[in-house]
Coordinates of C-alpha atoms (C1' of nucleotides) in Angstrom, one line a residue:
Chain A
M530 CA 40.9 -6.2 -4.5
K531 CA 41.7 -3.4 -2.3
N532 CA 39.6 -0.7 -4.0
G533 CA 36.6 -2.7 -3.4
N534 CA 35.3 -3.1 -6.9
N535 CA 37.7 -5.6 -8.3
T536 CA 39.1 -3.3 -10.9
V537 CA 42.7 -3.5 -11.9
R538 CA 44.5 -0.2 -11.4
V539 CA 48.0 0.2 -12.7
R540 CA 50.3 3.2 -13.0
F541 CA 53.2 4.6 -14.9
A542 CA 55.2 6.8 -12.5
P543 CA 58.1 8.5 -14.2
S544 CA 60.2 11.3 -12.8
P545 CA 60.5 14.3 -15.1
T546 CA 64.3 14.2 -15.2
G547 CA 65.1 13.6 -18.8
R548 CA 64.0 12.4 -22.2
V549 CA 61.4 9.7 -22.8
H550 CA 63.1 6.6 -24.0
L551 CA 62.3 3.1 -25.0
G552 CA 62.5 1.7 -21.5
A553 CA 60.1 4.1 -20.1
A554 CA 57.7 3.9 -23.0
R555 CA 57.7 0.1 -22.9
T556 CA 56.9 0.2 -19.1
A557 CA 54.1 2.6 -19.9
L558 CA 52.9 0.3 -22.7
Y559 CA 52.8 -2.8 -20.6
N560 CA 50.9 -1.0 -17.8
Y561 CA 48.4 0.4 -20.4
L562 CA 47.9 -3.0 -21.9
V563 CA 47.1 -4.6 -18.6
A564 CA 44.6 -1.9 -17.8
R565 CA 43.0 -2.2 -21.2
Q566 CA 42.6 -6.0 -21.2
M567 CA 41.3 -6.1 -17.7
G568 CA 39.0 -3.2 -18.1
G569 CA 40.8 -1.3 -15.4
Q570 CA 42.4 2.1 -15.1
F571 CA 45.8 3.3 -16.2
I572 CA 47.2 6.2 -14.1
L573 CA 50.0 8.6 -14.9
R574 CA 51.7 10.0 -11.9
I575 CA 54.6 12.4 -11.9
E576 CA 57.3 11.6 -9.4
D577 CA 59.0 14.9 -9.1
T578 CA 60.3 14.8 -5.6
D579 CA 63.9 15.2 -6.7
T580 CA 64.0 19.0 -7.2
K581 CA 67.6 18.9 -8.1
R582 CA 67.3 16.7 -11.1
Y583 CA 64.1 18.2 -12.4
V584 CA 64.2 19.1 -16.1
E585 CA 62.1 21.8 -17.5
G586 CA 59.9 20.5 -20.3
A587 CA 60.4 16.9 -19.4
E588 CA 56.8 16.4 -18.4
D589 CA 55.6 17.9 -21.6
E590 CA 57.8 15.6 -23.7
L591 CA 56.6 12.7 -21.7
I592 CA 52.9 13.5 -22.1
N593 CA 53.3 14.3 -25.8
G594 CA 55.4 11.3 -26.5
L595 CA 53.0 8.8 -24.8
R596 CA 50.0 10.4 -26.4
W597 CA 51.6 10.3 -29.8
L598 CA 52.2 6.6 -29.3
G599 CA 48.6 6.1 -28.5
I600 CA 49.1 5.3 -24.9
E601 CA 46.2 7.1 -23.1
W602 CA 45.8 7.3 -19.3
D603 CA 42.5 7.5 -17.4
E604 CA 43.9 9.6 -14.6
G605 CA 46.9 11.9 -14.6
P606 CA 48.1 15.4 -13.9
D607 CA 46.7 16.8 -17.1
V608 CA 43.3 15.0 -17.0
G609 CA 42.7 14.9 -13.3
G610 CA 40.9 12.1 -11.6
P611 CA 39.4 11.0 -8.3
Y612 CA 42.8 10.7 -6.6
A613 CA 44.3 14.0 -7.7
P614 CA 46.7 15.5 -7.4
Y615 CA 48.9 13.3 -9.5
R616 CA 52.1 15.2 -9.1
Q617 CA 54.0 14.3 -6.0
T618 CA 55.2 17.7 -5.1
E619 CA 51.6 18.6 -4.8
R620 CA 50.9 15.9 -2.4
Q621 CA 53.4 16.9 0.3
E622 CA 50.7 17.2 3.0
I623 CA 49.7 13.6 2.5
Y624 CA 53.3 12.3 2.9
R625 CA 53.8 14.3 6.1
E626 CA 50.6 12.8 7.5
Y627 CA 51.7 9.3 6.7
I628 CA 55.3 9.6 7.9
R629 CA 53.9 10.8 11.2
K630 CA 52.1 7.5 11.5
L631 CA 55.3 5.5 10.9
L632 CA 57.1 7.7 13.5
E633 CA 54.4 7.0 16.0
T634 CA 54.4 3.3 15.5
G635 CA 58.2 3.1 15.7
Y636 CA 58.8 1.9 12.2
A637 CA 60.7 5.1 11.4
Y638 CA 63.0 7.4 13.2
P639 CA 64.7 10.7 12.7
C640 CA 68.4 10.6 11.9
F641 CA 70.6 13.6 12.4
C642 CA 73.8 12.3 10.9
S643 CA 75.6 14.6 8.5
L644 CA 76.4 13.8 5.0
Q645 CA 80.1 13.9 5.9
R646 CA 79.6 11.3 8.7
L647 CA 77.6 9.1 6.4
E648 CA 80.4 9.3 3.8
Q649 CA 83.0 8.3 6.4
V650 CA 81.0 5.3 7.5
R651 CA 80.7 4.3 3.8
Q652 CA 84.4 4.6 3.2
Q653 CA 85.2 2.6 6.3
Q654 CA 82.8 -0.1 5.2
Q655 CA 84.4 -0.1 1.8
R656 CA 87.8 -0.5 3.3
D657 CA 86.5 -3.4 5.5
K658 CA 84.9 -4.9 2.3
T659 CA 81.7 -5.3 4.2
Q660 CA 78.2 -4.6 3.3
Q661 CA 77.3 -0.9 3.0
R662 CA 74.5 0.0 5.4
Y663 CA 73.7 2.9 7.8
D664 CA 75.4 2.1 11.1
G665 CA 72.4 2.9 13.2
L666 CA 73.9 5.7 15.3
C667 CA 70.5 7.6 15.5
R668 CA 68.4 4.5 15.7
G669 CA 68.4 4.3 19.5
L670 CA 67.9 8.0 20.3
L671 CA 65.7 8.7 23.2
P672 CA 62.4 10.6 22.6
D673 CA 63.7 13.5 24.8
E674 CA 66.8 14.0 22.8
I675 CA 64.9 13.7 19.6
S676 CA 62.4 16.4 20.5
R677 CA 65.1 18.6 21.8
R678 CA 67.2 18.4 18.7
I679 CA 64.2 18.9 16.4
A680 CA 63.1 21.9 18.5
A681 CA 66.6 23.3 18.1
G682 CA 66.0 23.2 14.4
E683 CA 68.6 20.6 13.7
E684 CA 68.5 19.2 10.2
H685 CA 67.5 15.6 9.9
V686 CA 66.1 12.9 7.7
I687 CA 63.7 10.1 8.6
R688 CA 64.8 6.6 8.1
F689 CA 62.9 3.3 8.0
K690 CA 63.8 1.0 10.9
T691 CA 64.7 -2.1 8.9
P692 CA 65.0 -5.1 11.2
Y693 CA 68.5 -6.4 11.8
E694 CA 67.2 -9.9 12.2
G695 CA 65.2 -12.2 10.0
S696 CA 64.4 -12.1 6.4
T697 CA 61.8 -10.7 4.1
T698 CA 60.0 -12.5 1.3
A699 CA 58.0 -10.8 -1.4
H700 CA 56.5 -12.1 -4.5
D701 CA 57.3 -11.0 -8.0
L702 CA 54.8 -12.2 -10.6
I703 CA 57.4 -13.3 -13.1
R704 CA 60.2 -14.4 -10.8
G705 CA 58.4 -15.9 -8.0
D706 CA 59.3 -15.4 -4.3
I707 CA 62.3 -13.4 -3.6
T708 CA 63.8 -13.5 -0.2
V709 CA 66.5 -11.2 1.3
E710 CA 68.1 -11.2 4.7
N711 CA 67.0 -8.1 6.5
K712 CA 70.6 -7.4 7.5
N713 CA 71.3 -6.9 3.8
L714 CA 68.7 -4.2 3.5
D715 CA 69.3 -0.7 4.8
D716 CA 67.7 1.8 7.0
Y717 CA 66.5 3.6 3.9
I718 CA 65.7 7.3 4.0
L719 CA 62.0 8.0 3.7
F720 CA 62.1 11.7 4.1
K721 CA 64.9 14.0 3.0
S722 CA 66.1 16.9 5.2
N723 CA 64.5 19.3 2.7
G724 CA 61.1 17.9 3.8
L725 CA 60.3 16.0 0.7
P726 CA 59.8 12.2 0.7
T727 CA 62.0 9.8 -1.2
Y728 CA 60.7 7.4 -3.9
H729 CA 60.6 4.6 -1.4
F730 CA 58.1 6.3 0.7
A731 CA 56.1 8.5 -1.7
A732 CA 55.5 5.7 -4.2
M733 CA 54.3 3.3 -1.6
V734 CA 51.9 5.8 0.0
D735 CA 50.6 6.9 -3.4
D736 CA 50.2 3.3 -4.7
H737 CA 48.2 2.5 -1.7
L738 CA 46.1 5.6 -1.7
M739 CA 45.4 5.4 -5.4
G740 CA 44.4 1.8 -5.2
I741 CA 47.1 0.4 -7.4
T742 CA 46.7 -3.3 -7.8
H743 CA 49.8 -4.1 -9.9
V744 CA 53.1 -2.3 -9.7
I745 CA 54.8 -2.9 -13.1
R746 CA 58.2 -1.1 -13.1
G747 CA 61.8 -1.5 -14.1
S748 CA 64.1 -4.1 -12.7
E749 CA 66.2 -1.4 -11.0
W750 CA 63.7 -1.8 -8.2
L751 CA 64.1 -5.5 -7.8
S752 CA 66.7 -5.3 -5.1
T753 CA 64.8 -2.8 -3.0
F754 CA 61.3 -4.2 -3.4
P755 CA 61.4 -6.3 -0.3
L756 CA 62.0 -3.0 1.5
H757 CA 58.9 -1.6 -0.2
A758 CA 57.0 -4.6 0.9
L759 CA 58.2 -3.9 4.5
I760 CA 57.0 -0.3 4.3
I761 CA 53.6 -1.4 3.1
R762 CA 53.4 -4.1 5.8
A763 CA 54.4 -1.5 8.4
F764 CA 51.3 0.4 7.6
G765 CA 49.2 -2.8 7.5
W766 CA 48.3 -2.3 3.9
E767 CA 47.7 -4.9 1.3
E768 CA 50.6 -5.5 -1.1
P769 CA 50.1 -5.0 -4.8
Q770 CA 51.2 -7.6 -7.4
W771 CA 54.8 -6.8 -8.1
V772 CA 56.2 -7.1 -11.6
H773 CA 59.7 -6.1 -12.4
L774 CA 60.6 -5.7 -16.1
S775 CA 64.0 -6.4 -17.5
V776 CA 66.4 -3.8 -18.7
F777 CA 67.5 -3.1 -22.3
L778 CA 71.0 -4.1 -23.4
K779 CA 72.8 -2.4 -26.2
P780 CA 72.4 -3.9 -29.7
S781 CA 75.6 -5.9 -29.3
G782 CA 74.1 -7.5 -26.3
K783 CA 77.2 -6.5 -24.3
G784 CA 76.2 -4.3 -21.5
K785 CA 73.3 -2.1 -20.6
M786 CA 72.1 0.5 -23.0
S787 CA 73.5 3.7 -21.5
K788 CA 72.9 7.3 -22.3
R789 CA 76.2 7.4 -24.0
D790 CA 75.2 4.4 -26.2
A791 CA 72.0 6.2 -26.9
D792 CA 73.8 9.2 -28.2
E793 CA 76.0 7.0 -30.3
A794 CA 73.0 5.4 -31.9
V795 CA 71.7 8.8 -32.9
K796 CA 74.7 9.3 -35.1
D797 CA 73.6 6.3 -37.1
G798 CA 70.1 7.5 -37.6
K799 CA 68.9 5.3 -34.8
S800 CA 67.5 6.4 -31.4
I801 CA 65.9 5.1 -28.3
Y802 CA 64.2 8.4 -27.7
I803 CA 60.5 8.5 -28.7
K804 CA 60.7 12.0 -29.9
D805 CA 63.7 11.3 -32.1
L806 CA 62.0 8.2 -33.5
K807 CA 59.0 10.4 -34.5
E808 CA 61.3 12.9 -36.2
L809 CA 63.1 10.1 -38.0
G810 CA 59.8 9.1 -39.6
Y811 CA 58.9 6.1 -37.5
I812 CA 55.2 5.6 -36.8
P813 CA 53.5 4.7 -33.5
A814 CA 52.2 1.3 -34.8
G815 CA 55.7 0.3 -35.8
I816 CA 57.3 1.4 -32.6
L817 CA 54.7 -0.1 -30.5
N818 CA 54.9 -3.5 -32.2
W819 CA 58.6 -3.4 -31.8
M820 CA 58.6 -2.4 -28.2
V821 CA 55.9 -4.9 -27.1
L822 CA 58.0 -7.8 -28.3
M823 CA 61.1 -6.8 -26.4
G824 CA 60.6 -8.8 -23.2
W825 CA 57.5 -10.6 -24.3
G826 CA 56.9 -13.0 -27.1
V827 CA 54.2 -14.7 -29.1
A828 CA 54.4 -18.1 -30.8
E829 CA 53.3 -16.8 -34.2
D830 CA 51.7 -13.8 -36.0
D831 CA 53.8 -11.1 -34.4
V832 CA 52.4 -8.2 -36.3
M833 CA 49.9 -6.5 -34.0
N834 CA 48.2 -3.2 -33.5
L835 CA 47.4 -1.8 -30.0
N836 CA 44.0 -3.5 -29.8
E837 CA 45.4 -6.9 -30.7
M838 CA 48.3 -6.4 -28.2
S839 CA 45.9 -5.6 -25.4
E840 CA 44.0 -8.8 -26.1
R841 CA 47.0 -11.0 -26.4
F842 CA 49.3 -9.6 -23.8
R843 CA 50.0 -11.7 -20.7
L844 CA 51.9 -10.4 -17.7
N845 CA 53.1 -13.9 -16.8
G846 CA 54.5 -14.3 -20.3
L847 CA 57.1 -11.6 -19.6
N848 CA 60.7 -12.6 -20.0
P849 CA 62.8 -11.8 -16.9
A850 CA 66.1 -11.8 -18.9
P851 CA 67.5 -8.5 -20.2
A852 CA 66.9 -7.9 -23.9
A853 CA 69.2 -6.5 -26.5
I854 CA 67.8 -3.7 -28.7
N855 CA 67.5 -4.7 -32.3
F856 CA 67.0 -1.6 -34.5
G857 CA 66.7 -3.7 -37.7
K858 CA 63.5 -5.1 -36.3
L859 CA 62.1 -1.6 -35.8
D860 CA 62.6 -1.0 -39.5
H861 CA 60.8 -4.2 -40.3
F862 CA 57.8 -3.4 -38.1
N863 CA 57.6 0.2 -39.2
G864 CA 57.6 -0.8 -42.9
T865 CA 55.1 -3.5 -42.2
H866 CA 52.7 -1.1 -40.5
I867 CA 53.1 1.5 -43.2
R868 CA 52.1 -1.1 -45.7
L869 CA 49.1 -2.0 -43.6
M870 CA 47.9 1.6 -43.4
P871 CA 44.9 2.9 -45.5
T872 CA 46.0 5.3 -48.3
D873 CA 44.2 8.3 -47.0
E874 CA 45.7 7.8 -43.5
L875 CA 49.2 7.5 -45.0
A876 CA 48.6 10.6 -47.1
E877 CA 48.0 12.6 -43.9
L878 CA 51.2 11.5 -42.5
L879 CA 53.2 12.0 -45.6
Q880 CA 51.9 15.4 -46.4
P881 CA 53.8 17.2 -43.6
V882 CA 57.0 15.3 -44.5
F883 CA 56.9 16.6 -48.0
A884 CA 55.9 20.1 -46.8
Q885 CA 58.8 20.2 -44.4
A886 CA 61.2 19.3 -47.2
G887 CA 59.9 22.2 -49.2
Y888 CA 57.6 20.3 -51.6
D889 CA 54.3 21.7 -52.7
V890 CA 52.2 18.6 -52.7
D891 CA 48.9 18.2 -54.5
D892 CA 46.7 15.9 -52.5
T893 CA 45.1 14.2 -55.5
V894 CA 48.5 13.4 -56.9
L895 CA 49.8 12.2 -53.6
L896 CA 46.8 9.8 -53.3
K897 CA 47.8 8.3 -56.6
V898 CA 51.5 8.2 -55.7
I899 CA 51.1 6.3 -52.4
P900 CA 50.1 2.9 -53.8
L901 CA 53.3 3.1 -55.9
I902 CA 55.7 3.9 -53.0
R903 CA 54.0 2.3 -50.0
E904 CA 55.8 -1.0 -50.1
R905 CA 59.1 0.8 -50.5
L906 CA 58.9 2.8 -47.3
I907 CA 60.7 1.9 -44.2
T908 CA 60.2 5.3 -42.6
L909 CA 57.9 8.1 -43.6
D910 CA 60.9 10.1 -44.6
D911 CA 61.8 7.6 -47.3
C912 CA 58.9 9.1 -49.4
L913 CA 61.2 12.0 -50.3
A914 CA 63.7 9.8 -52.1
F915 CA 61.1 7.8 -54.0
A916 CA 58.5 10.4 -54.8
G917 CA 60.0 13.9 -54.3
W918 CA 60.5 14.2 -58.1
F919 CA 56.7 14.0 -58.6
F920 CA 56.4 17.4 -57.1
Q921 CA 59.3 19.1 -58.7
E922 CA 58.8 21.3 -61.8
D923 CA 62.3 20.5 -63.0
I924 CA 64.5 17.6 -62.4
E925 CA 68.2 17.3 -63.0
P926 CA 69.2 13.8 -64.0
K927 CA 72.9 13.1 -64.1
P928 CA 74.0 12.7 -67.8
E929 CA 75.9 9.6 -67.1
D930 CA 72.8 8.0 -65.5
L931 CA 71.0 8.4 -68.8
V932 CA 73.4 6.3 -70.6
A933 CA 72.1 2.7 -70.9
K934 CA 74.3 -0.1 -69.7
N935 CA 76.7 -1.4 -72.4
L936 CA 75.7 1.4 -74.7
S937 CA 77.3 4.7 -75.7
P938 CA 75.7 8.2 -75.1
S939 CA 74.9 8.6 -78.8
E940 CA 73.3 5.1 -78.9
S941 CA 71.3 6.0 -75.8
A942 CA 70.2 9.3 -77.4
E943 CA 69.0 7.4 -80.4
I944 CA 66.9 5.1 -78.2
A945 CA 65.6 8.1 -76.3
R946 CA 64.4 9.6 -79.6
Q947 CA 62.6 6.5 -80.6
I948 CA 61.0 6.4 -77.1
Y949 CA 59.9 10.0 -77.6
D950 CA 58.3 9.3 -80.9
I951 CA 56.4 6.3 -79.5
L952 CA 55.1 8.3 -76.5
A953 CA 54.3 11.3 -78.6
D954 CA 52.1 9.2 -80.8
L955 CA 50.0 8.1 -77.8
P956 CA 46.8 10.1 -77.2
V957 CA 47.4 9.7 -73.5
I958 CA 50.1 7.9 -71.5
T959 CA 48.8 5.2 -69.2
H960 CA 50.3 2.1 -68.0
E961 CA 48.3 0.1 -70.5
S962 CA 48.9 2.4 -73.5
A963 CA 52.6 2.8 -73.0
E964 CA 53.8 -0.6 -72.1
A965 CA 53.1 -2.6 -75.2
P966 CA 54.7 -0.3 -77.7
L967 CA 57.7 0.2 -75.5
R968 CA 58.2 -3.5 -75.1
D969 CA 58.0 -3.8 -78.9
L970 CA 60.8 -1.3 -79.1
V971 CA 62.9 -3.3 -76.7
E972 CA 62.3 -6.4 -78.9
K973 CA 63.0 -4.5 -82.1
L974 CA 66.3 -3.2 -80.8
G975 CA 67.3 -6.6 -79.4
L976 CA 68.1 -5.0 -76.1
K977 CA 67.4 -5.9 -72.5
P978 CA 64.2 -4.3 -71.1
N979 CA 66.3 -2.6 -68.4
Q980 CA 68.5 -0.8 -71.0
V981 CA 65.5 0.9 -72.6
F982 CA 63.4 1.4 -69.5
G983 CA 66.5 2.6 -67.6
I984 CA 66.9 5.5 -70.0
L985 CA 63.3 6.4 -69.7
R986 CA 63.3 6.1 -66.0
V987 CA 66.2 8.4 -65.5
A988 CA 64.8 10.8 -68.0
V989 CA 61.4 11.1 -66.4
T990 CA 62.3 10.7 -62.7
G991 CA 65.8 12.0 -62.6
Q992 CA 66.9 8.9 -60.7
Q993 CA 67.9 5.3 -61.2
V994 CA 65.7 4.0 -58.5
S995 CA 62.1 5.0 -58.7
P996 CA 58.5 3.8 -58.3
P997 CA 57.2 1.7 -61.2
L998 CA 57.8 3.5 -64.4
F999 CA 54.6 3.2 -66.3
E1000 CA 52.4 4.0 -63.4
S1001 CA 54.6 7.0 -62.6
M1002 CA 54.3 8.3 -66.1
E1003 CA 50.6 8.0 -66.0
I1004 CA 50.5 10.2 -63.0
V1005 CA 52.8 13.0 -64.2
G1006 CA 51.1 13.0 -67.6
K1007 CA 52.1 13.0 -71.3
E1008 CA 53.2 16.6 -71.4
T1009 CA 55.7 16.4 -68.6
V1010 CA 57.0 13.0 -69.8
L1011 CA 57.7 14.3 -73.3
K1012 CA 59.3 17.5 -72.0
R1013 CA 61.6 15.5 -69.8
V1014 CA 62.5 12.9 -72.4
G1015 CA 63.2 15.8 -74.8
Q1016 CA 65.6 17.3 -72.2
A1017 CA 67.2 13.9 -71.8
I1018 CA 67.9 13.6 -75.5
D1019 CA 69.6 17.1 -75.4
L1020 CA 71.7 16.0 -72.5
L1021 CA 72.8 12.8 -74.1
E1022 CA 73.6 14.6 -77.4
S1023 CA 75.7 17.1 -75.5
M1024 CA 77.8 14.3 -74.2
G1025 CA 79.1 13.7 -77.6
Chain B
rG1225 C1' 83.6 -6.1 -2.3
rC1226 C1' 78.4 -7.3 -0.6
rC1227 C1' 73.2 -8.4 -2.0
rC1228 C1' 69.5 -9.7 -5.7
rC1229 C1' 68.0 -11.4 -10.6
rC1230 C1' 68.8 -13.9 -15.2
rA1231 C1' 70.6 -17.8 -19.1
rU1232 C1' 66.7 -21.6 -26.1
rC1233 C1' 69.5 -19.8 -33.2
rG1234 C1' 73.8 -13.5 -34.2
rU1235 C1' 69.1 -10.8 -32.1
rC1236 C1' 63.7 -10.8 -30.1
rU1237 C1' 61.3 -15.1 -28.6
rA1238 C1' 57.6 -20.0 -28.4
rG1239 C1' 58.3 -24.0 -25.1
rC1240 C1' 55.3 -24.2 -18.4
rG1241 C1' 58.3 -33.4 -18.0
rG1242 C1' 56.9 -37.0 -23.1
rC1243 C1' 53.2 -33.1 -28.7
rC1244 C1' 60.6 -30.8 -29.7
rC1245 C1' 66.3 -35.0 -33.7
rA1246 C1' 63.1 -27.5 -30.6
rG1247 C1' 58.5 -23.6 -33.6
rG1248 C1' 58.0 -18.2 -35.2
rA1249 C1' 60.1 -13.3 -36.3
rC1250 C1' 64.4 -9.9 -37.6
rG1251 C1' 68.9 -10.4 -40.0
rG1252 C1' 71.8 -13.7 -43.5
rA1253 C1' 72.2 -17.2 -48.0
rG1254 C1' 69.7 -19.1 -52.4
rC1255 C1' 65.6 -19.4 -55.9
rC1256 C1' 61.0 -17.4 -58.1
rC1257 C1' 58.5 -12.9 -59.6
rU1258 C1' 60.4 -8.4 -62.1
rC1259 C1' 61.2 -2.0 -66.0
rU1260 C1' 64.9 -0.1 -61.1
rC1261 C1' 64.3 -0.4 -55.9
rA1262 C1' 61.1 -2.7 -52.9
rA1263 C1' 57.1 -5.8 -51.5
rG1264 C1' 55.6 -10.9 -52.0
rG1265 C1' 56.3 -16.4 -52.4
rC1266 C1' 59.4 -20.8 -51.7
rU1267 C1' 63.9 -23.1 -49.7
rC1268 C1' 68.4 -23.3 -46.6
rA1269 C1' 72.0 -22.3 -42.6
rA1270 C1' 71.5 -21.1 -37.4
rA1271 C1' 70.2 -22.4 -30.5
rC1272 C1' 68.5 -25.6 -25.5
rA1273 C1' 76.1 -22.1 -21.8
rG1274 C1' 79.0 -26.3 -19.1
rG1275 C1' 78.8 -30.1 -15.3
rG1276 C1' 76.2 -32.9 -11.8
rG1277 C1' 71.6 -34.8 -10.0
rU1278 C1' 65.8 -36.0 -9.8
rU1279 C1' 62.8 -39.1 -13.2
rC1280 C1' 60.9 -44.6 -17.1
rG1281 C1' 61.7 -39.8 -19.6
rA1282 C1' 64.6 -32.9 -19.0
rG1283 C1' 65.1 -27.3 -23.0
rU1284 C1' 61.4 -27.8 -19.3
rC1285 C1' 62.5 -29.5 -11.9
rC1286 C1' 67.0 -29.1 -8.2
rC1287 C1' 72.4 -28.0 -7.2
rC1288 C1' 77.2 -26.1 -8.7
rU1289 C1' 80.3 -23.6 -12.3
rU1290 C1' 80.6 -20.0 -15.9
rG1291 C1' 78.6 -15.9 -18.2
rG1292 C1' 75.3 -11.6 -18.3
rG1293 C1' 72.3 -7.9 -15.8
rG1294 C1' 70.6 -4.9 -11.6
rG1295 C1' 71.3 -2.7 -6.8
rC1296 C1' 74.5 -1.0 -2.6
rA1297 C1' 72.7 8.1 -2.7
rC1298 C1' 69.2 13.1 1.6
rC1299 C1' 68.2 9.9 -7.4
rA1300 C1' 64.2 8.0 -9.1

RNA sequence: GCCCCCAUCGUCUAGCGGCCCAGGACGGAGCCCUCUCAAGGCUCAAACAGGGGUUCGAGUCCCCUUGGGGGCACCA
């Protein structure tokens, strides 16, 4: 390997131009997984050479989002490393040095064409329905003229001198050899007139200098990656392994997931933005498990944590075809991982959810409540609907909910009174002490269990859907239970 | 328009020439369990885009068609 000690080095190199979404997070994940399983390094590099599209705060969201997911990097702008700096705008000297080399060897040349002229050329090519490519006006400029115009301060860019003849073949790990005719490539701009490099140039220089062995990135680079290979070869460097990931399609499978679609999803309580997912009550383990399986698959046992993923993941098992996003599966994996989580760990996650909703949560109560609600949670936020009533002094059941199915309010009130008497007679309400006498009551009245328990459930919890009744009563205690059943009786009687 | 990539159940996928009248997961249907809602267990429906080759044998290899995706910026 090029860095001499056989270590795999991969990188995730986003540009801070927007929010962190699924596509980016999954690319980061795959890179991270490869580094982990091979005992290599994972590098975070910020590609901020587009000053126009730079978004304030994007880098923070990125770092926070990735860290929250549990994806850690060995080197990066915030943690430093042997190849610092890791922010491209801080590496401008380096790029200038390397572009000089390409200029000297004749692989690159200055181009003085104006934006307007370029636009005209493009339009003409469009009219002619031919391939769009720089027409090469400045390609043959003599050294004298070049130095004269540069000395005169004329604005210019630097282009790669892509051969007109021949073809270029480069190898993608999951697609095999890809060959393009050089005439179908372009004289891509390597340096912009503002003195900053473009992605094509900066990324190649950095990947080489940072000893990157595997470039794992989105498929939007698939059509330009022969060009990237050309740049690397022009320097005489060794090529990394190229891996181009598929894109995400919208849930319908019809068309690429666009920003607009992403915004639409948010209205349904779904999102492809990591930060939104966090706020929606999804947990890292669930999101990770969901993401890793979009573009990669296992034969069986698809529930995995990060460690298991890094052991099982295989780059050559990647699927080159685009994948449609399936939010239903996110729910499934999130619920599954919540169920897998130790009680105390879940408690720590649930505590702030309750707090944010305005509940004053007692930790010891919460610890007892969790086993009752855990298998009912899809997202963390679901705990509010199931268990919020545990932490409310007063509940307000709807009178009509208190009325048992096929019975009148007064009949229901009578049953509630009998329930009250039974519970009042118990020294303490537990699952064990309450169930038998209440079931006897059901039998005595000749009713369905649900009719009797339904009244009690609504009386105690205020809602028709709740965690298991007996266990719940045990937690809130006899005093509260009796108080609420008493209130329910009053309510039922007031209904006439 | 030009260039490149892709193609197994509705969706994510296993499959790298015979182990496949195609396996798993989500979702769906049914049953069981059951104090509600879940969770769990069991069962069922559901796919190799189409057409040509190659081969004793093709979901697996090749070609074409069709369909989908990406790229064609002084953006990454």
